[in-house]
Amino acid sequence: GLVLRRTTFGEHVYAVGSNAKAARLSGLPVQRITTAAYVICGGLAALTGVLLTARLTIGQPTAHTGLELDAIAAVVLGGTSLFGGKGGVMGTFIAVLLLSVLRNLFNLMGLSSFFQMLVTGLILIAALIMNYVLDRQPKTA
């Protein structure tokens, strides 16, 4: 969050994510910024894999299958626009906490994982619809 909000690189990432063509026309090295973002993302994914292996004490390729839906739901619930240019780490962090509490509540209630994924999907669809509606509203100055 600090890198995205307080550094030039973070501003460039937001600019490229919002409108790559406008960023390129503004003189930003769009290809280099995009590559750097993917490299950082890949490095963090590798670190996550190492931490998961350390936690499970075994390399399990199917561990935590299905968490992709939770990740996307947390990002969208956190206020990040799938259409680009908006978002932040703090909102995503709060959404992760909310989804974790919800998942724990479902486990305590004894709901099956199918219904847990169903509710997560419904929350994701509702967040996407809200995101779309809010993006379509005219901006007031």
Coordinates of C-alpha atoms in Angstrom, one line a residue:
G1 CA 0.0 0.0 0.0
L2 CA 2.8 2.4 0.8
V3 CA 4.6 1.7 -2.5
L4 CA 1.4 2.3 -4.5
R5 CA 0.4 5.5 -2.7
R6 CA 3.7 7.1 -1.8
T7 CA 6.1 6.4 -4.7
T8 CA 6.5 7.5 -8.3
F9 CA 6.4 3.8 -9.3
G10 CA 3.0 3.4 -7.6
E11 CA 1.6 6.4 -9.4
H12 CA 2.8 5.1 -12.7
V13 CA 1.2 1.7 -12.0
Y14 CA -2.1 3.5 -11.3
A15 CA -1.7 5.5 -14.5
V16 CA -1.0 2.5 -16.6
G17 CA -3.9 0.5 -15.0
S18 CA -6.3 3.4 -15.5
N19 CA -5.5 4.1 -19.2
A20 CA -2.4 2.5 -20.8
K21 CA -2.7 4.5 -24.0
A22 CA -2.9 7.8 -22.1
A23 CA 0.1 6.8 -19.9
R24 CA 2.1 5.9 -23.0
L25 CA 1.2 9.2 -24.7
S26 CA 2.3 11.0 -21.4
G27 CA 5.7 9.5 -21.8
L28 CA 5.6 6.7 -19.3
P29 CA 7.4 3.4 -20.2
V30 CA 4.2 1.3 -20.2
Q31 CA 5.9 -1.9 -21.1
R32 CA 8.5 -1.6 -18.4
I33 CA 6.0 -0.7 -15.7
T34 CA 3.7 -3.6 -16.7
T35 CA 6.6 -6.0 -16.7
A36 CA 7.8 -4.8 -13.3
A37 CA 4.3 -5.2 -11.9
Y38 CA 4.1 -8.8 -13.1
V39 CA 7.6 -9.6 -11.8
I40 CA 6.7 -8.2 -8.4
C41 CA 3.5 -10.2 -8.4
G42 CA 5.3 -13.4 -9.4
G43 CA 7.9 -12.9 -6.7
L44 CA 5.2 -12.4 -4.1
A45 CA 3.3 -15.5 -5.4
A46 CA 6.5 -17.5 -5.1
L47 CA 7.0 -16.2 -1.5
T48 CA 3.5 -17.2 -0.7
G49 CA 4.2 -20.7 -2.1
V50 CA 7.2 -21.1 0.1
L51 CA 5.3 -19.9 3.2
L52 CA 2.5 -22.4 2.4
T53 CA 4.9 -25.2 2.0
A54 CA 6.5 -24.3 5.3
R55 CA 3.1 -24.3 7.0
L56 CA 2.0 -27.6 5.5
T57 CA 5.5 -29.1 5.7
I58 CA 4.9 -30.7 2.3
G59 CA 4.6 -29.5 -1.3
Q60 CA 0.9 -30.0 -2.0
P61 CA -0.1 -28.7 -5.4
T62 CA -3.8 -28.9 -4.7
A63 CA -3.7 -27.1 -1.3
H64 CA -6.1 -24.2 -1.1
T65 CA -7.7 -24.9 -4.4
G66 CA -10.6 -22.5 -5.0
L67 CA -9.1 -19.5 -3.2
E68 CA -9.0 -17.7 -6.5
L69 CA -12.7 -16.8 -6.0
D70 CA -12.0 -15.5 -2.5
A71 CA -9.1 -13.4 -3.8
I72 CA -11.1 -11.8 -6.6
A73 CA -14.1 -11.3 -4.2
A74 CA -11.9 -9.6 -1.7
V75 CA -10.3 -7.3 -4.2
V76 CA -13.7 -6.3 -5.7
L77 CA -15.3 -5.9 -2.3
G78 CA -12.3 -3.7 -1.3
G79 CA -13.2 -1.2 -3.9
T80 CA -10.8 -2.0 -6.7
S81 CA -12.4 -1.5 -10.1
L82 CA -12.1 -4.3 -12.5
F83 CA -12.2 -1.7 -15.2
G84 CA -8.9 -0.2 -14.0
G85 CA -7.6 2.9 -12.4
K86 CA -9.2 2.6 -8.9
G87 CA -8.4 0.6 -5.8
G88 CA -6.2 0.2 -2.8
V89 CA -4.7 -2.2 -0.4
M90 CA -6.5 -1.1 2.7
G91 CA -10.0 -1.7 1.3
T92 CA -8.8 -5.1 0.1
F93 CA -7.4 -5.9 3.6
I94 CA -10.7 -5.0 5.2
A95 CA -12.6 -7.1 2.7
V96 CA -10.3 -10.1 3.4
L97 CA -11.1 -9.7 7.1
L98 CA -14.8 -9.6 6.4
L99 CA -14.7 -12.7 4.1
S100 CA -12.6 -14.6 6.7
V101 CA -15.1 -13.8 9.5
L102 CA -17.9 -14.9 7.1
R103 CA -16.1 -18.1 6.2
N104 CA -15.5 -18.9 9.9
L105 CA -19.2 -18.2 10.7
F106 CA -20.2 -20.6 8.0
N107 CA -17.9 -23.3 9.3
L108 CA -19.3 -22.8 12.8
M109 CA -22.8 -23.1 11.4
G110 CA -21.8 -26.4 9.7
L111 CA -22.4 -25.2 6.1
S112 CA -20.8 -27.2 3.4
S113 CA -18.0 -25.8 1.3
F114 CA -20.3 -25.8 -1.7
F115 CA -22.7 -23.3 0.0
Q116 CA -19.7 -21.3 1.2
M117 CA -18.5 -20.9 -2.4
L118 CA -22.0 -20.1 -3.5
V119 CA -22.4 -17.3 -1.0
T120 CA -18.9 -16.0 -1.9
G121 CA -19.9 -16.0 -5.6
L122 CA -23.2 -14.2 -4.9
I123 CA -21.3 -11.5 -2.9
L124 CA -18.8 -11.2 -5.8
I125 CA -21.7 -10.7 -8.3
A126 CA -23.4 -8.1 -6.1
A127 CA -20.1 -6.3 -5.7
L128 CA -19.5 -6.3 -9.5
I129 CA -23.0 -5.0 -10.1
M130 CA -22.5 -2.2 -7.5
N131 CA -19.1 -1.4 -9.1
Y132 CA -20.6 -1.2 -12.5
V133 CA -23.4 1.0 -11.4
L134 CA -21.1 3.4 -9.5
D135 CA -18.8 3.6 -12.5
R136 CA -21.6 4.5 -14.8
Q137 CA -22.9 7.4 -12.6
P138 CA -22.0 10.8 -13.9
K139 CA -19.1 12.4 -12.1
T140 CA -19.9 15.7 -10.3
A141 CA -17.1 18.3 -9.9

